[in-house]
Short mmCIF file of C-alpha atoms and ligand atoms in Angstrom, two decimals:
data_model
loop_
_atom_site.label_atom_id
_atom_site.label_comp_id
_atom_site.label_asym_id
_atom_site.label_seq_id
_atom_site.Cartn_x
_atom_site.Cartn_y
_atom_site.Cartn_z
CA MET A 1 -33.17 37.00 -43.51
CA ARG A 2 -34.86 33.93 -41.98
CA ILE A 3 -32.95 31.08 -40.45
CA PRO A 4 -32.24 28.27 -42.98
CA SER A 5 -32.57 24.63 -41.87
CA GLU A 6 -29.22 23.44 -43.23
CA VAL A 7 -26.07 25.05 -44.57
CA ASP A 8 -22.48 23.95 -44.98
CA VAL A 9 -21.15 26.50 -42.50
CA VAL A 10 -22.67 28.49 -39.66
CA ILE A 11 -20.80 31.57 -38.46
CA ILE A 12 -21.76 32.74 -34.99
CA GLY A 13 -21.47 36.51 -34.63
CA ALA A 14 -21.54 39.31 -37.23
CA GLY A 15 -18.68 41.41 -35.85
CA ALA A 16 -15.49 42.18 -37.76
CA SER A 17 -14.32 38.56 -37.63
CA GLY A 18 -17.64 36.91 -38.52
CA LEU A 19 -18.18 39.30 -41.44
CA ALA A 20 -14.62 38.72 -42.69
CA ALA A 21 -15.15 34.95 -42.53
CA GLY A 22 -18.47 35.35 -44.35
CA ARG A 23 -16.93 37.45 -47.08
CA ARG A 24 -14.32 34.76 -47.70
CA LEU A 25 -16.89 31.96 -47.82
CA ALA A 26 -19.12 34.00 -50.14
CA GLU A 27 -16.20 34.47 -52.56
CA ALA A 28 -15.69 30.67 -52.53
CA LYS A 29 -19.46 30.12 -53.09
CA ILE A 30 -19.82 28.00 -49.94
CA SER A 31 -23.33 27.87 -48.45
CA PHE A 32 -23.37 29.55 -45.05
CA ALA A 33 -25.37 31.69 -42.64
CA ILE A 34 -24.19 34.21 -40.06
CA LEU A 35 -26.25 34.11 -36.85
CA GLU A 36 -26.11 37.37 -34.91
CA ALA A 37 -27.66 37.94 -31.48
CA ARG A 38 -28.02 41.70 -31.83
CA SER A 39 -30.39 43.66 -34.05
CA ARG A 40 -27.38 45.07 -35.94
CA THR A 41 -24.10 43.87 -37.46
CA GLY A 42 -20.65 45.11 -36.39
CA GLY A 43 -20.49 43.92 -32.76
CA ARG A 44 -17.83 45.98 -30.98
CA ALA A 45 -17.52 48.08 -34.13
CA TRP A 46 -20.44 50.49 -33.81
CA THR A 47 -20.98 53.96 -35.24
CA VAL A 48 -23.91 55.94 -33.83
CA ASN A 49 -25.14 59.28 -35.14
CA ALA A 50 -25.57 62.10 -32.64
CA GLY A 51 -25.15 65.86 -32.81
CA GLY A 52 -25.03 65.54 -36.60
CA CYS A 53 -21.79 63.49 -36.51
CA PRO A 54 -20.95 59.81 -36.92
CA LEU A 55 -19.47 58.71 -33.56
CA ASP A 56 -17.57 55.47 -33.05
CA VAL A 57 -18.52 54.15 -29.61
CA GLY A 58 -16.46 51.01 -30.33
CA CYS A 59 -13.32 50.86 -32.49
CA GLY A 60 -12.28 54.18 -34.01
CA TRP A 61 -8.66 53.83 -35.17
CA LEU A 62 -7.34 51.86 -38.11
CA HIS A 63 -4.24 50.72 -36.23
CA SER A 64 -1.34 49.50 -38.43
CA ALA A 65 -3.38 51.34 -41.02
CA ASP A 66 -0.91 50.83 -43.87
CA HIS A 67 -1.33 47.02 -43.51
CA ASN A 68 -4.87 47.03 -42.17
CA PRO A 69 -7.30 45.29 -44.57
CA TRP A 70 -10.14 47.56 -43.39
CA SER A 71 -8.33 50.62 -44.86
CA LYS A 72 -8.75 49.21 -48.39
CA ILE A 73 -12.20 47.76 -47.77
CA ALA A 74 -13.49 51.06 -46.38
CA GLU A 75 -12.22 53.01 -49.39
CA ALA A 76 -13.56 50.42 -51.83
CA GLU A 77 -16.98 50.79 -50.19
CA GLY A 78 -16.90 54.57 -50.68
CA PHE A 79 -15.83 55.59 -47.16
CA THR A 80 -13.22 58.30 -46.61
CA VAL A 81 -9.99 57.32 -44.86
CA ASP A 82 -8.38 60.20 -42.97
CA ARG A 83 -4.60 59.78 -42.86
CA SER A 84 -3.71 62.58 -40.46
CA ASP A 85 -1.63 61.76 -37.38
CA PRO A 86 -3.39 60.79 -34.16
CA PRO A 87 -3.50 63.26 -31.25
CA TRP A 88 -1.47 60.95 -28.96
CA GLY A 89 1.61 61.57 -31.13
CA LYS A 90 1.56 65.27 -30.18
CA PRO A 91 1.97 67.01 -26.82
CA ALA A 92 -1.25 67.38 -24.81
CA LEU A 93 -2.73 70.79 -24.00
CA GLU A 94 -0.92 72.18 -20.99
CA TYR A 95 -3.94 72.50 -18.65
CA GLY A 96 -2.80 70.74 -15.46
CA PHE A 97 0.14 69.13 -17.31
CA SER A 98 3.00 71.48 -18.17
CA ALA A 99 5.31 71.00 -21.15
CA ASP A 100 8.15 70.11 -18.75
CA GLU A 101 6.03 67.50 -16.99
CA GLN A 102 5.00 66.04 -20.32
CA ARG A 103 8.63 65.74 -21.40
CA ASP A 104 9.48 64.06 -18.11
CA PHE A 105 6.54 61.67 -18.49
CA ARG A 106 7.46 60.83 -22.08
CA LYS A 107 10.98 59.93 -20.93
CA ALA A 108 9.61 57.68 -18.17
CA MET A 109 7.27 56.03 -20.68
CA GLU A 110 10.08 55.36 -23.17
CA THR A 111 12.23 53.85 -20.42
CA PHE A 112 9.34 51.65 -19.28
CA TYR A 113 8.62 50.33 -22.77
CA ARG A 114 12.33 49.77 -23.41
CA ARG A 115 12.46 47.65 -20.25
CA LEU A 116 9.52 45.57 -21.50
CA ASP A 117 11.21 44.96 -24.85
CA GLU A 118 14.49 43.97 -23.23
CA ALA A 119 12.81 41.66 -20.71
CA SER A 120 10.72 39.84 -23.29
CA GLU A 121 13.69 37.97 -24.77
CA ALA A 122 15.04 36.36 -21.65
CA SER A 123 12.53 36.19 -18.85
CA SER A 124 9.58 34.01 -17.99
CA ASP A 125 6.18 35.67 -18.20
CA GLN A 126 5.42 38.37 -15.64
CA PRO A 127 2.85 41.12 -15.10
CA LEU A 128 3.76 44.38 -16.85
CA SER A 129 3.71 46.18 -13.50
CA ASP A 130 6.93 44.34 -12.51
CA PHE A 131 8.78 46.66 -14.87
CA LEU A 132 7.69 49.93 -13.29
CA GLU A 133 10.32 51.88 -11.48
CA PRO A 134 9.56 51.32 -7.76
CA GLY A 135 7.87 54.49 -6.46
CA GLY A 136 8.19 56.09 -9.92
CA LYS A 137 6.53 59.52 -10.20
CA TRP A 138 4.67 58.57 -13.39
CA ASN A 139 3.55 55.05 -12.49
CA SER A 140 -0.12 56.01 -12.08
CA LEU A 141 -0.20 57.64 -15.50
CA LEU A 142 1.57 54.64 -17.08
CA ASN A 143 -1.12 52.51 -15.47
CA ALA A 144 -3.82 54.71 -17.00
CA ILE A 145 -2.21 54.37 -20.45
CA SER A 146 -2.32 50.59 -19.97
CA THR A 147 -6.07 50.82 -19.38
CA TYR A 148 -6.47 52.47 -22.81
CA VAL A 149 -4.23 49.94 -24.55
CA ASN A 150 -5.08 46.74 -22.66
CA GLY A 151 -8.33 47.65 -20.92
CA VAL A 152 -6.70 46.81 -17.58
CA GLU A 153 -4.03 48.05 -15.21
CA LEU A 154 -0.45 46.84 -15.65
CA ASP A 155 -0.55 44.28 -12.81
CA ARG A 156 -3.10 42.13 -14.72
CA ALA A 157 -1.49 42.08 -18.17
CA SER A 158 1.07 39.56 -19.45
CA LEU A 159 4.51 40.68 -20.65
CA HIS A 160 4.72 37.94 -23.28
CA ASP A 161 1.34 38.85 -24.71
CA TYR A 162 2.13 42.53 -24.75
CA VAL A 163 5.37 42.10 -26.68
CA ALA A 164 3.75 39.76 -29.23
CA TYR A 165 1.56 42.66 -30.44
CA GLU A 166 2.66 44.21 -33.74
CA ASP A 167 2.03 47.76 -34.78
CA SER A 168 3.27 49.60 -37.87
CA GLY A 169 2.84 52.95 -36.13
CA LYS A 170 0.32 54.25 -38.68
CA ASN A 171 -3.08 55.16 -37.26
CA TRP A 172 -5.83 56.44 -39.55
CA ARG A 173 -9.59 56.89 -39.21
CA VAL A 174 -12.75 56.46 -41.25
CA VAL A 175 -14.49 59.82 -41.47
CA GLU A 176 -17.99 58.29 -41.69
CA GLY A 177 -17.15 55.82 -38.89
CA TYR A 178 -15.04 52.66 -38.60
CA GLY A 179 -18.08 50.83 -37.25
CA ALA A 180 -20.17 51.93 -40.24
CA ALA A 181 -17.50 50.67 -42.67
CA ILE A 182 -17.32 47.28 -40.95
CA SER A 183 -21.11 46.89 -40.69
CA LYS A 184 -21.45 47.70 -44.37
CA LEU A 185 -19.98 44.27 -45.22
CA GLY A 186 -23.00 42.71 -43.53
CA GLU A 187 -25.35 44.19 -46.13
CA LYS A 188 -24.05 41.79 -48.77
CA LEU A 189 -23.98 38.66 -46.59
CA PRO A 190 -26.62 36.23 -45.33
CA VAL A 191 -26.93 37.51 -41.75
CA VAL A 192 -29.80 36.45 -39.47
CA LEU A 193 -30.22 39.22 -36.87
CA ASN A 194 -31.84 38.89 -33.41
CA CYS A 195 -30.73 35.27 -33.37
CA PRO A 196 -28.74 34.40 -30.23
CA VAL A 197 -27.20 30.93 -30.37
CA LYS A 198 -27.86 28.87 -27.26
CA SER A 199 -26.13 25.55 -27.86
CA ILE A 200 -23.98 23.59 -30.28
CA ASP A 201 -24.25 19.80 -30.36
CA HIS A 202 -21.28 18.28 -32.19
CA SER A 203 -21.85 14.71 -31.04
CA GLY A 204 -23.41 13.53 -34.33
CA LYS A 205 -22.47 13.53 -38.01
CA ARG A 206 -23.72 17.09 -38.58
CA VAL A 207 -23.31 19.90 -36.08
CA LYS A 208 -26.69 20.97 -34.61
CA ILE A 209 -27.11 24.60 -33.65
CA GLU A 210 -29.92 25.68 -31.33
CA THR A 211 -30.93 29.33 -31.44
CA ALA A 212 -33.66 31.46 -29.91
CA GLU A 213 -35.24 31.55 -33.39
CA GLY A 214 -35.11 27.83 -34.20
CA ASN A 215 -32.56 25.14 -34.97
CA LEU A 216 -30.33 24.34 -37.94
CA SER A 217 -27.51 22.01 -38.85
CA ALA A 218 -24.15 22.48 -40.56
CA ARG A 219 -21.03 20.62 -41.55
CA ALA A 220 -18.86 23.14 -39.70
CA VAL A 221 -19.23 26.12 -37.37
CA ILE A 222 -17.08 29.23 -36.86
CA VAL A 223 -17.51 30.70 -33.38
CA THR A 224 -16.55 34.40 -33.15
CA ILE A 225 -18.16 35.50 -29.87
CA PRO A 226 -16.01 37.46 -27.38
CA THR A 227 -13.85 35.49 -24.93
CA ARG A 228 -15.83 36.55 -21.89
CA LEU A 229 -18.91 34.84 -23.36
CA ILE A 230 -16.94 31.65 -24.10
CA ALA A 231 -15.53 31.69 -20.56
CA ASP A 232 -19.06 32.18 -19.14
CA GLN A 233 -20.30 29.32 -21.35
CA ILE A 234 -23.24 31.28 -22.70
CA ILE A 235 -23.23 28.83 -25.61
CA ARG A 236 -23.44 25.23 -24.35
CA PHE A 237 -21.26 22.78 -26.27
CA THR A 238 -22.13 19.06 -26.30
CA PRO A 239 -19.69 17.40 -25.72
CA GLU A 240 -18.21 20.15 -23.57
CA LEU A 241 -15.12 22.02 -24.86
CA ARG A 242 -13.23 22.44 -21.63
CA GLU A 243 -9.95 23.48 -23.32
CA LYS A 244 -11.72 26.39 -25.07
CA THR A 245 -13.36 27.58 -21.85
CA GLU A 246 -9.97 27.41 -20.12
CA ALA A 247 -8.20 29.27 -22.95
CA ALA A 248 -10.88 31.98 -22.90
CA ARG A 249 -10.52 32.37 -19.12
CA GLY A 250 -6.84 33.22 -19.64
CA LEU A 251 -7.92 35.96 -22.09
CA PRO A 252 -10.47 38.11 -20.24
CA LEU A 253 -11.91 41.27 -21.75
CA GLY A 254 -10.52 44.52 -20.44
CA LEU A 255 -12.80 47.51 -20.30
CA ALA A 256 -12.66 50.75 -22.26
CA ASP A 257 -15.59 53.13 -22.66
CA LYS A 258 -16.18 56.29 -24.63
CA LEU A 259 -18.25 59.39 -23.98
CA PHE A 260 -18.96 62.09 -26.57
CA LEU A 261 -19.70 65.63 -25.41
CA SER A 262 -20.91 68.42 -27.68
CA LEU A 263 -18.82 71.56 -27.28
CA GLU A 264 -20.15 75.10 -27.85
CA ASP A 265 -17.61 77.77 -28.90
CA ALA A 266 -15.37 74.92 -30.01
CA ALA A 267 -13.06 77.27 -31.94
CA LYS A 268 -11.42 78.27 -28.62
CA PHE A 269 -9.64 74.92 -28.67
CA PRO A 270 -7.31 73.61 -31.37
CA LYS A 271 -8.66 70.86 -33.63
CA GLU A 272 -7.43 67.33 -32.93
CA SER A 273 -5.86 68.28 -29.60
CA ARG A 274 -5.98 66.32 -26.37
CA LEU A 275 -6.15 66.83 -22.68
CA PHE A 276 -5.15 64.47 -19.89
CA GLY A 277 -7.56 64.19 -16.97
CA LYS A 278 -6.32 64.27 -13.39
CA ILE A 279 -5.05 61.08 -11.87
CA HIS A 280 -7.77 59.62 -9.64
CA PRO A 281 -7.36 56.59 -7.36
CA LEU A 282 -9.02 54.40 -10.06
CA GLY A 283 -7.30 55.87 -13.12
CA ALA A 284 -7.35 58.85 -15.45
CA ALA A 285 -9.54 59.84 -18.40
CA ASN A 286 -8.23 61.15 -21.69
CA TYR A 287 -9.99 63.76 -23.82
CA HIS A 288 -9.66 64.10 -27.60
CA ILE A 289 -10.81 67.60 -28.48
CA ARG A 290 -12.50 68.42 -31.80
CA PRO A 291 -11.91 65.12 -33.63
CA PHE A 292 -12.13 65.84 -37.41
CA GLY A 293 -12.71 69.47 -36.35
CA HIS A 294 -16.23 68.58 -35.10
CA PRO A 295 -17.55 70.62 -32.13
CA LEU A 296 -17.06 67.64 -29.81
CA ILE A 297 -14.91 66.12 -27.12
CA GLU A 298 -14.36 62.36 -27.17
CA ALA A 299 -13.53 61.08 -23.69
CA TYR A 300 -11.84 57.72 -23.15
CA PHE A 301 -12.03 55.77 -19.89
CA GLY A 302 -10.32 52.45 -19.18
CA GLY A 303 -9.93 49.76 -16.56
CA MET A 304 -11.20 50.31 -13.02
CA LEU A 305 -12.26 53.91 -13.67
CA ALA A 306 -14.47 52.85 -16.59
CA ARG A 307 -15.94 50.02 -14.51
CA GLU A 308 -16.73 52.29 -11.57
CA LEU A 309 -18.41 54.86 -13.83
CA GLU A 310 -20.44 52.22 -15.69
CA GLU A 311 -21.63 50.85 -12.37
CA SER A 312 -22.60 54.34 -11.20
CA GLY A 313 -25.38 54.37 -13.82
CA GLU A 314 -26.58 56.49 -16.71
CA GLY A 315 -25.08 59.98 -16.77
CA ALA A 316 -22.06 59.15 -14.59
CA PHE A 317 -19.52 59.42 -17.42
CA GLY A 318 -20.92 62.82 -18.44
CA ALA A 319 -21.01 64.23 -14.90
CA PHE A 320 -17.44 63.05 -14.25
CA ALA A 321 -16.02 64.41 -17.50
CA ILE A 322 -17.78 67.79 -17.37
CA ASP A 323 -16.59 68.38 -13.78
CA GLU A 324 -13.08 67.34 -14.65
CA ILE A 325 -12.78 69.43 -17.82
CA ALA A 326 -14.20 72.44 -15.96
CA GLY A 327 -11.63 71.88 -13.19
CA LEU A 328 -8.87 71.98 -15.79
CA VAL A 329 -9.90 74.72 -18.23
CA GLY A 330 -12.29 76.83 -16.11
CA ASN A 331 -15.89 76.68 -14.94
CA ASP A 332 -17.27 78.66 -17.89
CA ILE A 333 -17.09 75.55 -20.02
CA LYS A 334 -19.65 73.73 -17.87
CA THR A 335 -22.64 75.20 -19.70
CA LYS A 336 -21.00 74.57 -23.09
CA LEU A 337 -20.67 70.80 -22.72
CA LYS A 338 -23.51 68.32 -23.18
CA ALA A 339 -23.36 64.52 -23.21
CA LEU A 340 -24.29 63.12 -26.63
CA ALA A 341 -23.48 59.41 -26.50
CA GLU A 342 -21.68 56.93 -24.27
CA SER A 343 -20.83 53.25 -24.26
CA HIS A 344 -21.29 50.61 -21.53
CA TRP A 345 -19.38 47.68 -22.93
CA SER A 346 -19.20 45.65 -19.74
CA ARG A 347 -22.98 45.84 -19.32
CA ASP A 348 -23.55 44.84 -22.95
CA PRO A 349 -24.82 41.24 -22.78
CA TYR A 350 -23.24 40.33 -26.13
CA SER A 351 -19.71 41.44 -25.31
CA ARG A 352 -19.39 41.88 -21.49
CA GLY A 353 -16.22 43.92 -22.01
CA SER A 354 -14.17 45.74 -24.63
CA TYR A 355 -11.08 43.85 -25.83
CA SER A 356 -9.00 40.89 -24.72
CA PHE A 357 -5.76 40.87 -22.77
CA ALA A 358 -3.82 37.83 -21.56
CA LEU A 359 -3.34 37.23 -17.86
CA PRO A 360 0.32 36.69 -16.90
CA GLY A 361 1.23 33.10 -17.85
CA HIS A 362 -1.58 32.88 -20.45
CA ALA A 363 -0.10 34.42 -23.60
CA GLY A 364 -0.25 30.94 -25.22
CA ALA A 365 -4.04 30.87 -24.75
CA ARG A 366 -4.54 32.81 -28.00
CA ALA A 367 -3.14 29.93 -30.07
CA LYS A 368 -5.12 27.39 -28.02
CA LEU A 369 -8.37 29.26 -28.54
CA ALA A 370 -7.72 29.61 -32.28
CA GLU A 371 -7.00 25.89 -32.80
CA PRO A 372 -9.74 24.06 -34.76
CA PHE A 373 -11.54 21.32 -32.87
CA ASP A 374 -12.24 18.04 -34.68
CA ASN A 375 -11.92 19.87 -38.00
CA ARG A 376 -15.57 21.00 -37.57
CA LEU A 377 -15.53 23.69 -34.90
CA PHE A 378 -13.42 26.74 -35.71
CA PHE A 379 -12.69 29.79 -33.61
CA ALA A 380 -12.09 33.38 -34.67
CA GLY A 381 -12.36 36.86 -33.17
CA GLU A 382 -9.85 39.47 -32.07
CA ALA A 383 -8.59 37.29 -29.20
CA CYS A 384 -7.48 34.59 -31.67
CA SER A 385 -5.11 36.86 -33.57
CA PRO A 386 -1.47 36.05 -32.73
CA GLU A 387 -0.18 39.60 -33.26
CA TYR A 388 -3.10 41.98 -33.85
CA PHE A 389 -5.30 40.87 -30.93
CA SER A 390 -7.69 43.38 -29.37
CA THR A 391 -8.23 45.12 -32.71
CA ALA A 392 -10.70 45.13 -35.58
CA HIS A 393 -8.03 44.17 -38.13
CA GLY A 394 -6.91 41.28 -35.88
CA ALA A 395 -10.56 40.20 -35.83
CA TYR A 396 -10.69 40.43 -39.63
CA GLU A 397 -7.57 38.35 -40.14
CA SER A 398 -8.69 35.69 -37.67
CA GLY A 399 -12.01 35.43 -39.54
CA VAL A 400 -10.25 34.92 -42.86
CA THR A 401 -7.95 32.29 -41.30
CA ALA A 402 -10.93 30.39 -39.87
CA ALA A 403 -12.76 30.52 -43.23
CA ASP A 404 -9.67 29.13 -44.99
CA GLN A 405 -9.44 26.34 -42.41
CA VAL A 406 -13.11 25.49 -42.94
CA MET A 407 -12.68 25.38 -46.72
CA ALA A 408 -9.70 23.06 -46.38
CA ALA A 409 -11.70 20.84 -44.01
CA LEU A 410 -14.72 20.67 -46.34
CA GLN A 411 -12.66 19.59 -49.36
CA PRO A 412 -13.45 16.00 -50.37
CA ALA A 413 -10.55 13.76 -49.23
C1 FAD B 501 -14.38 51.36 -26.69
C2 FAD B 501 -13.63 50.52 -27.69
C3 FAD B 501 -12.63 51.10 -28.46
C4 FAD B 501 -11.93 50.33 -29.40
N1 FAD B 501 -11.00 50.94 -30.18
C5 FAD B 501 -10.41 50.24 -31.18
C6 FAD B 501 -9.63 50.90 -32.16
O1 FAD B 501 -9.47 52.12 -32.12
N2 FAD B 501 -9.06 50.14 -33.15
C7 FAD B 501 -9.27 48.77 -33.24
O2 FAD B 501 -8.76 48.15 -34.16
N3 FAD B 501 -10.04 48.14 -32.33
C8 FAD B 501 -10.63 48.83 -31.32
N4 FAD B 501 -11.48 48.20 -30.46
C9 FAD B 501 -11.61 46.74 -30.53
C10 FAD B 501 -12.46 46.24 -31.69
O3 FAD B 501 -13.68 46.94 -31.71
C11 FAD B 501 -12.70 44.76 -31.51
O4 FAD B 501 -11.47 44.08 -31.30
C12 FAD B 501 -13.37 44.10 -32.72
O5 FAD B 501 -14.45 44.89 -33.18
C13 FAD B 501 -13.84 42.70 -32.31
O6 FAD B 501 -14.45 42.04 -33.39
P1 FAD B 501 -14.89 40.51 -33.19
O7 FAD B 501 -15.54 40.08 -34.43
O8 FAD B 501 -13.75 39.73 -32.66
O9 FAD B 501 -15.94 40.55 -31.99
P2 FAD B 501 -17.35 41.26 -31.88
O10 FAD B 501 -17.35 42.55 -32.61
O11 FAD B 501 -17.69 41.30 -30.44
O12 FAD B 501 -18.32 40.28 -32.67
C14 FAD B 501 -18.89 39.16 -32.07
C15 FAD B 501 -20.37 39.13 -32.41
O13 FAD B 501 -20.96 37.98 -31.78
C16 FAD B 501 -22.27 38.34 -31.39
N5 FAD B 501 -22.75 37.38 -30.37
C17 FAD B 501 -22.42 37.30 -29.07
N6 FAD B 501 -23.06 36.27 -28.49
C18 FAD B 501 -23.78 35.68 -29.46
C19 FAD B 501 -24.63 34.53 -29.50
N7 FAD B 501 -24.88 33.78 -28.42
N8 FAD B 501 -25.24 34.20 -30.67
C20 FAD B 501 -25.02 34.94 -31.80
N9 FAD B 501 -24.22 36.02 -31.82
C21 FAD B 501 -23.59 36.37 -30.66
C22 FAD B 501 -22.12 39.74 -30.88
O14 FAD B 501 -23.36 40.42 -30.82
C23 FAD B 501 -21.14 40.34 -31.89
O15 FAD B 501 -21.82 40.98 -32.95
C24 FAD B 501 -12.21 48.95 -29.54
C25 FAD B 501 -13.24 48.38 -28.79
C26 FAD B 501 -13.95 49.15 -27.88
C27 FAD B 501 -15.07 48.51 -27.10
#
């Protein structure tokens, strides 16, 4: 699609939130265009095909799946939703982590999370690390779990933000890929690809949007780009929106990366099992073995470990994981593993990270970021969701909220 010269609403970004906003506006027959910097839709939802399998290098789990709007949308679009339980609900394989140790760890984890819940009622905001048992045997592993959940270690994440998150406990998957299901919405919407937005001038009667592909004007704009890009001011607002930059700075993007390895003789390992990596000074990786029964291992890296491996260049994730898995299950596996696909979300210029967390003292920044400005500039994206932040369904709901706000604002008085 080519860039139009005028529309009622411009949506910036064709990720889960921008597509959800677009879907809502399309249903209401409002004229709009979605401007997307990348050559594809989906943003941080991205399914690639490698080794004959669809692989989600971005979001993979329909969290709160029984309430998650993407569960219904995916099925309505002909995708298959797998309702089996996730591997993290079961014990890990015992390589390097005995059943007794796992029981001990689980107890420490339950105690830690109980402390967070109890503290949330009474106390002022604090980093999650304040609630670790001093010198606790499992603190490093609890920190690693935080890097999967929050994208950062416990000392950087806010207690108040953490406890605001809601989760029904149901976690499902899309067999053909969560990213593919989300991107599919883009096929029916007016999306202009390869169209990075450079500036937004809201000083006049209409909002003027400057892009690398030309300019257009609108009555209202919905901005859905990730917080790191708002904080870095990659889109210039005139007049400046200092409160949005500040809010976004309180909600940085944590880092999580995935690596997929093909696995020969896969039948030696149980389907849908998992393996904990060793604890390294920068964190620990987690390995999901034979997802959907495919001959694959999906490795997950978070926080400082993911950052270090991204910075070490192409092939670093694969070399690290193959060495580590061989150290745990035996050297024979080395020749049976081959890297198929990996992500580098912090190096990606259109995300610069994986998902948002709030710095201690900044849990309120989500509401500030989501607040409409002048009833013409609206903000959506996972970071704007009050209770489902960091997720694709949080992104969806924030997009729908922003679209509803726009429609209310465009009503004749
Ligand atoms: C490794 C990883 C694992 C994850 N796992 C899960 C999971 O299991 N379950 C879950 O629910 N969530 C998960 N997430 C999070 C989920 O993917 C995101 O929260 C969600 O996709 C964010 O959607 P969004 O619309 O807010 O942002 P985005 O998807 O980032 O969309 C924003 C869009 O804006 C575009 N853009 C940026 N700059 C510009 C510009 N200047 N002009 C125009 N367009 C621009 C981007 O290209 C992008 O398409 C994971 C994420 C990662 C990275």
